[in-house]
């Protein structure tokens, strides 16, 4: 078979592990030809291809990013986009497509599948908010990076008697904020799942500093918002593509803390640092498992599905079941973050 492969949306560590697994398993076990599309769905629309063989995936396992490149482009949202996708796949004689992406890219995959294309999806996102899977490629590396940053911020916060705010990614779900906050020993975690009351934040910080500490660490997800009816009004600014402007919420929280407490407060925005660098072993393994499972599914004729981790097992879930849904942090994990304040 000729199998297409693309990576879409934001890059994450571990993508090259998945690409490598698809190529090695597909070529070595089944004799398939793997055709990569550069720059996500944009490459499919434009017909921008690169044949992939073992020579292309040597030494890529520890490398971050994606050797295929990526883009935030969804063909179903562009005039003529779906028709262009179908035309390219027909011209290149692509019999099935493996799509590696987050919620937006996988939603696009479901639309392309509805048009008759055989698709197997692989979830990747540092936000870990893809419905139907316990883990997505890139999440474990992002948590490792964020936790290390919080550990480092602790020493300078204590030395200078400061409140340190660490902003991490997470527009709709606070997986990085909550898990890294717990692992890094943050005093407060502000996540999108639970809009916060700034008055309670201020009260907590004043009590902590008066009672037993001269510093505090506050982890804030970029999508955190104040609760309606509380004393802090805020509307998240967005960029050209609807993305939240980095640093906006943490700078506003900083201003509120300084004004109401007088505590010296500083902000560290991790931003794209969370996406970069070498993947941790967990992401290399997960990317490899998902890549093998995806090419195996196509070879069995099982398509319109997504690879997913459920417990310790990699399973396949129907694409229509996950498209357009967001997996949020469960209440029990949020409670752990609160309990350890």
Tab-separated table of C-alpha atoms in Angstrom:
chain	number	residue	atom	x	y	z
A	1	UNK	CA	0.000	0.000	0.000
A	2	UNK	CA	0.935	3.669	-0.323
A	3	UNK	CA	0.249	5.205	3.080
A	4	UNK	CA	0.278	8.957	3.676
A	5	UNK	CA	1.587	10.459	6.922
A	6	UNK	CA	1.294	13.982	8.336
A	7	UNK	CA	1.829	15.898	11.565
A	8	UNK	CA	-0.457	18.876	12.187
A	9	UNK	CA	-0.989	21.602	14.779
A	10	UNK	CA	1.663	22.517	17.342
A	11	UNK	CA	4.871	20.511	17.454
A	12	UNK	CA	5.632	18.306	20.471
A	13	UNK	CA	8.546	16.109	21.563
A	14	UNK	CA	7.938	12.518	20.495
A	15	UNK	CA	6.543	13.127	17.013
A	16	UNK	CA	9.656	11.764	15.332
A	17	UNK	CA	9.342	8.583	17.392
A	18	UNK	CA	5.873	8.027	15.912
A	19	UNK	CA	7.052	8.813	12.363
A	20	UNK	CA	9.991	6.443	12.804
A	21	UNK	CA	7.726	3.645	14.036
A	22	UNK	CA	5.306	4.027	11.100
A	23	UNK	CA	8.150	3.897	8.582
A	24	UNK	CA	10.071	1.006	10.162
A	25	UNK	CA	6.986	-1.132	10.785
A	26	UNK	CA	5.226	-0.212	7.555
A	27	UNK	CA	8.222	-0.742	5.301
A	28	UNK	CA	9.888	-3.605	7.138
A	29	UNK	CA	6.878	-5.716	8.157
A	30	UNK	CA	4.370	-5.009	5.401
A	31	UNK	CA	6.342	-3.620	2.459
A	32	UNK	CA	4.256	-0.430	2.379
A	33	UNK	CA	5.472	2.812	0.829
A	34	UNK	CA	5.200	5.663	3.332
A	35	UNK	CA	4.604	9.104	1.817
A	36	UNK	CA	5.107	12.067	4.122
A	37	UNK	CA	3.236	15.334	3.683
A	38	UNK	CA	5.139	18.447	4.726
A	39	UNK	CA	3.498	21.015	7.000
A	40	UNK	CA	0.396	19.117	8.047
A	41	UNK	CA	-2.885	19.396	6.159
A	42	UNK	CA	-1.418	22.316	4.208
A	43	UNK	CA	0.989	19.884	2.575
A	44	UNK	CA	-1.854	17.581	1.565
A	45	UNK	CA	-3.745	20.465	-0.030
A	46	UNK	CA	-0.604	21.668	-1.841
A	47	UNK	CA	0.665	18.203	-2.761
A	48	UNK	CA	3.940	18.821	-0.909
A	49	UNK	CA	5.267	15.281	-0.410
A	50	UNK	CA	8.441	13.501	0.619
A	51	UNK	CA	8.814	9.704	0.356
A	52	UNK	CA	9.962	8.286	3.691
A	53	UNK	CA	12.262	5.291	4.084
A	54	UNK	CA	14.628	3.985	6.740
A	55	UNK	CA	17.392	6.377	5.696
A	56	UNK	CA	15.161	9.342	6.529
A	57	UNK	CA	14.434	8.227	10.092
A	58	UNK	CA	17.904	7.291	11.309
A	59	UNK	CA	18.843	8.964	14.617
A	60	UNK	CA	15.547	10.860	14.908
A	61	UNK	CA	14.296	9.129	18.065
A	62	UNK	CA	15.829	11.654	20.524
A	63	UNK	CA	15.125	14.691	18.333
A	64	UNK	CA	12.290	17.071	19.223
A	65	UNK	CA	9.901	18.698	16.776
A	66	UNK	CA	8.831	16.915	13.598
A	67	UNK	CA	10.945	16.087	10.575
A	68	UNK	CA	7.847	16.616	8.394
A	69	UNK	CA	7.127	20.118	9.643
A	70	UNK	CA	3.686	21.208	10.799
A	71	UNK	CA	1.093	23.955	10.368
A	72	UNK	CA	-2.165	25.075	11.942
A	73	UNK	CA	-4.364	24.559	8.896
A	74	UNK	CA	-7.681	22.708	8.612
A	75	UNK	CA	-8.853	21.839	5.088
A	76	UNK	CA	-12.560	21.703	5.988
A	77	UNK	CA	-12.350	25.343	7.082
A	78	UNK	CA	-10.825	26.519	3.795
A	79	UNK	CA	-12.701	27.036	0.524
A	80	UNK	CA	-11.981	24.052	-1.693
A	81	UNK	CA	-9.759	22.501	0.973
A	82	UNK	CA	-11.458	19.122	1.131
A	83	UNK	CA	-11.583	18.846	-2.656
A	84	UNK	CA	-7.877	19.640	-2.823
A	85	UNK	CA	-7.126	16.939	-0.243
A	86	UNK	CA	-9.061	14.336	-2.225
A	87	UNK	CA	-7.376	15.424	-5.463
A	88	UNK	CA	-3.879	15.117	-3.969
A	89	UNK	CA	-4.555	11.701	-2.439
A	90	UNK	CA	-5.886	10.434	-5.760
A	91	UNK	CA	-2.958	11.863	-7.719
A	92	UNK	CA	-0.435	10.333	-5.310
A	93	UNK	CA	-2.359	7.028	-5.157
A	94	UNK	CA	-2.573	7.239	-1.364
A	95	UNK	CA	-4.748	4.392	-0.096
A	96	UNK	CA	-4.858	5.419	3.581
A	97	UNK	CA	-3.658	8.304	5.725
A	98	UNK	CA	-2.099	8.455	9.198
A	99	UNK	CA	-2.780	11.802	10.831
A	100	UNK	CA	-0.834	12.816	13.956
A	101	UNK	CA	-2.327	15.806	15.748
A	102	UNK	CA	-4.226	17.426	18.582
A	103	UNK	CA	-7.909	18.186	18.909
A	104	UNK	CA	-8.058	20.611	15.954
A	105	UNK	CA	-6.066	18.409	13.598
A	106	UNK	CA	-8.036	15.306	14.578
A	107	UNK	CA	-11.329	17.162	14.118
A	108	UNK	CA	-10.141	17.935	10.586
A	109	UNK	CA	-9.244	14.246	10.182
A	110	UNK	CA	-12.814	13.263	11.063
A	111	UNK	CA	-14.126	15.611	8.357
A	112	UNK	CA	-11.746	14.146	5.786
A	113	UNK	CA	-12.785	10.631	6.865
A	114	UNK	CA	-16.430	11.595	6.301
A	115	UNK	CA	-15.444	12.439	2.718
A	116	UNK	CA	-14.390	8.807	2.204
A	117	UNK	CA	-10.681	8.797	3.071
A	118	UNK	CA	-9.364	5.894	5.152
A	119	UNK	CA	-7.722	7.469	8.202
A	120	UNK	CA	-6.009	6.341	11.374
A	121	UNK	CA	-5.286	9.161	13.822
A	122	UNK	CA	-2.578	9.431	16.492
A	123	UNK	CA	-3.105	11.889	19.380
A	124	UNK	CA	-0.368	14.359	20.239
A	125	UNK	CA	-0.562	17.499	22.354
A	126	UNK	CA	1.307	18.801	25.363
A	127	UNK	CA	-2.100	19.901	26.721
A	128	UNK	CA	-3.178	16.222	27.011
A	129	UNK	CA	-6.752	17.271	26.235
A	130	UNK	CA	-7.582	14.800	23.434
A	131	UNK	CA	-10.713	12.888	24.370
A	132	UNK	CA	-10.520	9.106	24.604
A	133	UNK	CA	-6.861	8.603	25.539
A	134	UNK	CA	-5.121	8.692	28.920
A	135	UNK	CA	-2.003	10.208	27.366
A	136	UNK	CA	-1.091	12.090	24.200
A	137	UNK	CA	2.411	12.310	22.740
A	138	UNK	CA	4.319	15.280	24.187
A	139	UNK	CA	2.527	15.646	27.507
A	140	UNK	CA	5.062	13.860	29.693
A	141	UNK	CA	7.941	15.921	28.305
A	142	UNK	CA	6.036	19.169	28.853
A	143	UNK	CA	5.300	18.223	32.473
A	144	UNK	CA	8.962	17.354	33.012
A	145	UNK	CA	10.037	20.765	31.666
A	146	UNK	CA	7.411	22.662	33.674
A	147	UNK	CA	8.251	20.789	36.885
A	148	UNK	CA	11.952	21.534	36.497
A	149	UNK	CA	11.139	25.220	35.942
A	150	UNK	CA	9.026	25.314	39.123
A	151	UNK	CA	11.850	23.620	41.055
A	152	UNK	CA	14.278	26.282	39.835
A	153	UNK	CA	11.912	29.147	40.606
A	154	UNK	CA	11.575	27.952	44.216
A	155	UNK	CA	15.139	28.858	45.138
A	156	UNK	CA	15.062	32.374	43.728
A	157	UNK	CA	11.589	33.006	45.193
A	158	UNK	CA	12.777	32.048	48.668
A	159	UNK	CA	15.996	34.036	48.346
A	160	UNK	CA	14.142	37.252	47.475
A	161	UNK	CA	10.950	36.770	49.532
A	162	UNK	CA	8.801	36.878	46.416
A	163	UNK	CA	5.622	35.504	44.970
A	164	UNK	CA	6.581	33.773	41.730
A	165	UNK	CA	3.941	33.118	39.078
A	166	UNK	CA	4.748	30.415	36.520
A	167	UNK	CA	2.477	30.405	33.473
A	168	UNK	CA	2.165	27.171	31.495
A	169	UNK	CA	0.191	26.233	28.409
A	170	UNK	CA	-3.369	24.945	28.627
A	171	UNK	CA	-6.123	26.876	26.890
A	172	UNK	CA	-9.124	24.712	27.736
A	173	UNK	CA	-7.647	22.148	30.104
A	174	UNK	CA	-5.140	22.514	32.923
A	175	UNK	CA	-3.323	19.192	32.734
A	176	UNK	CA	0.178	20.710	32.677
A	177	UNK	CA	-0.640	23.258	35.380
A	178	UNK	CA	-2.164	20.719	37.757
A	179	UNK	CA	0.335	17.876	37.305
A	180	UNK	CA	3.441	20.084	37.248
A	181	UNK	CA	2.018	22.135	40.105
A	182	UNK	CA	1.624	19.022	42.242
A	183	UNK	CA	5.021	17.624	41.231
A	184	UNK	CA	6.760	20.965	41.778
A	185	UNK	CA	5.122	21.759	45.101
A	186	UNK	CA	3.299	24.922	44.013
A	187	UNK	CA	1.214	26.647	46.670
A	188	UNK	CA	-1.606	27.504	44.263
A	189	UNK	CA	-2.685	26.157	40.868
A	190	UNK	CA	-5.107	28.149	38.698
A	191	UNK	CA	-6.628	25.981	35.968
A	192	UNK	CA	-9.384	26.529	33.363
A	193	UNK	CA	-11.552	23.806	34.934
A	194	UNK	CA	-12.081	25.863	38.101
A	195	UNK	CA	-12.443	29.648	37.637
A	196	UNK	CA	-10.693	31.309	40.571
A	197	UNK	CA	-11.702	33.911	43.116
A	198	UNK	CA	-8.900	36.458	43.377
A	199	UNK	CA	-10.066	37.455	46.862
A	200	UNK	CA	-9.451	33.889	48.074
A	201	UNK	CA	-6.067	33.852	46.348
A	202	UNK	CA	-5.075	37.055	48.141
A	203	UNK	CA	-6.374	35.807	51.497
A	204	UNK	CA	-4.410	32.564	51.138
A	205	UNK	CA	-1.161	34.338	50.243
A	206	UNK	CA	-1.456	36.832	53.099
A	207	UNK	CA	-2.113	34.044	55.600
A	208	UNK	CA	0.754	31.905	54.300
A	209	UNK	CA	3.280	34.749	54.398
A	210	UNK	CA	2.112	35.917	57.806
A	211	UNK	CA	2.072	32.448	59.349
A	212	UNK	CA	5.048	30.429	58.150
A	213	UNK	CA	6.601	31.397	54.804
A	214	UNK	CA	8.108	34.372	53.035
A	215	UNK	CA	7.564	33.177	49.465
A	216	UNK	CA	4.923	31.452	47.320
A	217	UNK	CA	4.746	29.705	43.949
A	218	UNK	CA	1.584	30.126	41.884
A	219	UNK	CA	1.173	28.039	38.712
A	220	UNK	CA	-1.274	29.512	36.199
A	221	UNK	CA	-2.588	27.848	33.045
A	222	UNK	CA	-2.853	30.289	30.141
A	223	UNK	CA	-6.591	29.569	29.938
A	224	UNK	CA	-7.342	30.241	33.620
A	225	UNK	CA	-10.085	32.832	34.229
A	226	UNK	CA	-11.659	34.483	37.271
A	227	UNK	CA	-15.069	33.251	38.375
A	228	UNK	CA	-18.088	35.306	37.368
A	229	UNK	CA	-19.295	37.673	40.061
A	230	UNK	CA	-15.902	37.922	41.768
A	231	UNK	CA	-13.931	41.116	42.181
A	232	UNK	CA	-11.580	40.622	39.225
A	233	UNK	CA	-12.942	41.268	35.745
A	234	UNK	CA	-10.933	39.854	32.872
A	235	UNK	CA	-11.366	38.917	29.214
A	236	UNK	CA	-8.608	36.853	27.672
A	237	UNK	CA	-6.979	38.578	24.676
A	238	UNK	CA	-6.550	36.357	21.624
A	239	UNK	CA	-4.169	36.399	18.688
A	240	UNK	CA	-4.621	36.111	14.941
A	241	UNK	CA	-5.587	32.429	15.021
A	242	UNK	CA	-7.691	32.570	18.172
A	243	UNK	CA	-4.818	31.588	20.450
A	244	UNK	CA	-4.593	33.099	23.919
A	245	UNK	CA	-1.883	35.764	24.219
A	246	UNK	CA	0.924	34.314	26.327
A	247	UNK	CA	1.466	36.015	29.655
A	248	UNK	CA	-1.830	37.902	29.686
A	249	UNK	CA	-3.526	36.165	32.611
A	250	UNK	CA	-0.354	35.819	34.693
A	251	UNK	CA	0.509	39.505	34.311
A	252	UNK	CA	-3.008	40.435	35.394
A	253	UNK	CA	-2.838	38.124	38.421
A	254	UNK	CA	0.586	39.592	39.261
A	255	UNK	CA	-0.834	43.117	39.206
A	256	UNK	CA	-3.709	42.112	41.484
A	257	UNK	CA	-1.404	40.387	43.992
A	258	UNK	CA	1.029	43.297	44.156
A	259	UNK	CA	-1.731	45.897	44.476
A	260	UNK	CA	-3.617	44.026	47.189
A	261	UNK	CA	-0.723	42.599	49.217
A	262	UNK	CA	2.350	44.680	48.519
A	263	UNK	CA	4.329	41.461	47.947
A	264	UNK	CA	7.075	41.610	45.335
A	265	UNK	CA	5.683	39.420	42.544
A	266	UNK	CA	7.355	38.193	39.355
A	267	UNK	CA	6.134	36.260	36.305
A	268	UNK	CA	7.834	33.474	34.344
A	269	UNK	CA	6.052	32.464	31.131
A	270	UNK	CA	7.314	29.094	29.920
A	271	UNK	CA	5.532	29.324	26.580
A	272	UNK	CA	7.084	27.331	23.769
A	273	UNK	CA	9.918	26.104	25.988
A	274	UNK	CA	7.436	23.392	26.999
A	275	UNK	CA	7.282	22.140	23.401
A	276	UNK	CA	10.976	22.069	22.660
A	277	UNK	CA	13.953	19.850	23.209
A	278	UNK	CA	14.461	16.123	23.396
A	279	UNK	CA	11.483	13.920	24.355
A	280	UNK	CA	11.591	12.059	27.664
A	281	UNK	CA	11.597	8.240	27.442
A	282	UNK	CA	7.829	8.047	28.111
A	283	UNK	CA	7.071	10.082	24.971
A	284	UNK	CA	9.540	8.132	22.843
A	285	UNK	CA	7.864	4.908	23.938
A	286	UNK	CA	4.309	6.212	23.524
A	287	UNK	CA	5.063	7.637	20.068
A	288	UNK	CA	6.595	4.315	19.045
A	289	UNK	CA	3.620	2.312	20.346
A	290	UNK	CA	1.100	4.582	18.643
A	291	UNK	CA	3.038	4.468	15.355
A	292	UNK	CA	3.135	0.670	15.321
A	293	UNK	CA	-0.547	0.426	16.303
A	294	UNK	CA	-1.552	2.865	13.545
A	295	UNK	CA	0.232	1.078	10.695
A	296	UNK	CA	-0.957	-2.302	12.007
A	297	UNK	CA	-4.556	-1.040	11.975
A	298	UNK	CA	-4.267	0.182	8.383
A	299	UNK	CA	-2.730	-3.119	7.319
A	300	UNK	CA	-5.700	-4.961	8.854
A	301	UNK	CA	-8.122	-2.656	7.049
A	302	UNK	CA	-9.250	-1.018	10.297
A	303	UNK	CA	-9.586	2.727	9.700
A	304	UNK	CA	-11.531	5.815	10.832
A	305	UNK	CA	-10.084	5.199	14.292
A	306	UNK	CA	-7.586	6.808	16.685
A	307	UNK	CA	-4.885	5.071	18.674
A	308	UNK	CA	-5.385	5.587	22.406
A	309	UNK	CA	-3.717	4.633	25.669
A	310	UNK	CA	-6.125	3.114	28.186
A	311	UNK	CA	-4.252	2.114	31.310
A	312	UNK	CA	-1.254	0.181	29.986
A	313	UNK	CA	-2.963	-0.945	26.779
A	314	UNK	CA	-2.989	0.724	23.361
A	315	UNK	CA	-6.472	0.447	21.850
A	316	UNK	CA	-8.364	1.888	18.881
A	317	UNK	CA	-11.327	4.214	19.355
A	318	UNK	CA	-13.704	5.427	16.612
A	319	UNK	CA	-12.868	8.897	15.289
A	320	UNK	CA	-16.472	10.163	15.517
A	321	UNK	CA	-16.449	9.469	19.264
A	322	UNK	CA	-13.539	11.831	19.960
A	323	UNK	CA	-13.879	14.553	17.316
A	324	UNK	CA	-14.593	17.987	18.760
A	325	UNK	CA	-14.405	16.867	22.409
A	326	UNK	CA	-12.031	18.134	25.094
A	327	UNK	CA	-10.689	15.988	27.942
A	328	UNK	CA	-10.538	18.113	31.087
A	329	UNK	CA	-8.730	17.525	34.374
A	330	UNK	CA	-10.922	15.384	36.672
A	331	UNK	CA	-12.193	16.744	39.972
A	332	UNK	CA	-10.144	14.315	42.093
A	333	UNK	CA	-6.846	15.526	40.605
A	334	UNK	CA	-7.862	19.156	41.099
A	335	UNK	CA	-8.664	18.290	44.707
A	336	UNK	CA	-5.166	16.884	45.222
A	337	UNK	CA	-3.675	20.180	43.984
A	338	UNK	CA	-5.854	22.095	46.457
A	339	UNK	CA	-5.135	19.734	49.340
A	340	UNK	CA	-1.382	20.214	49.005
A	341	UNK	CA	-1.511	24.040	49.060
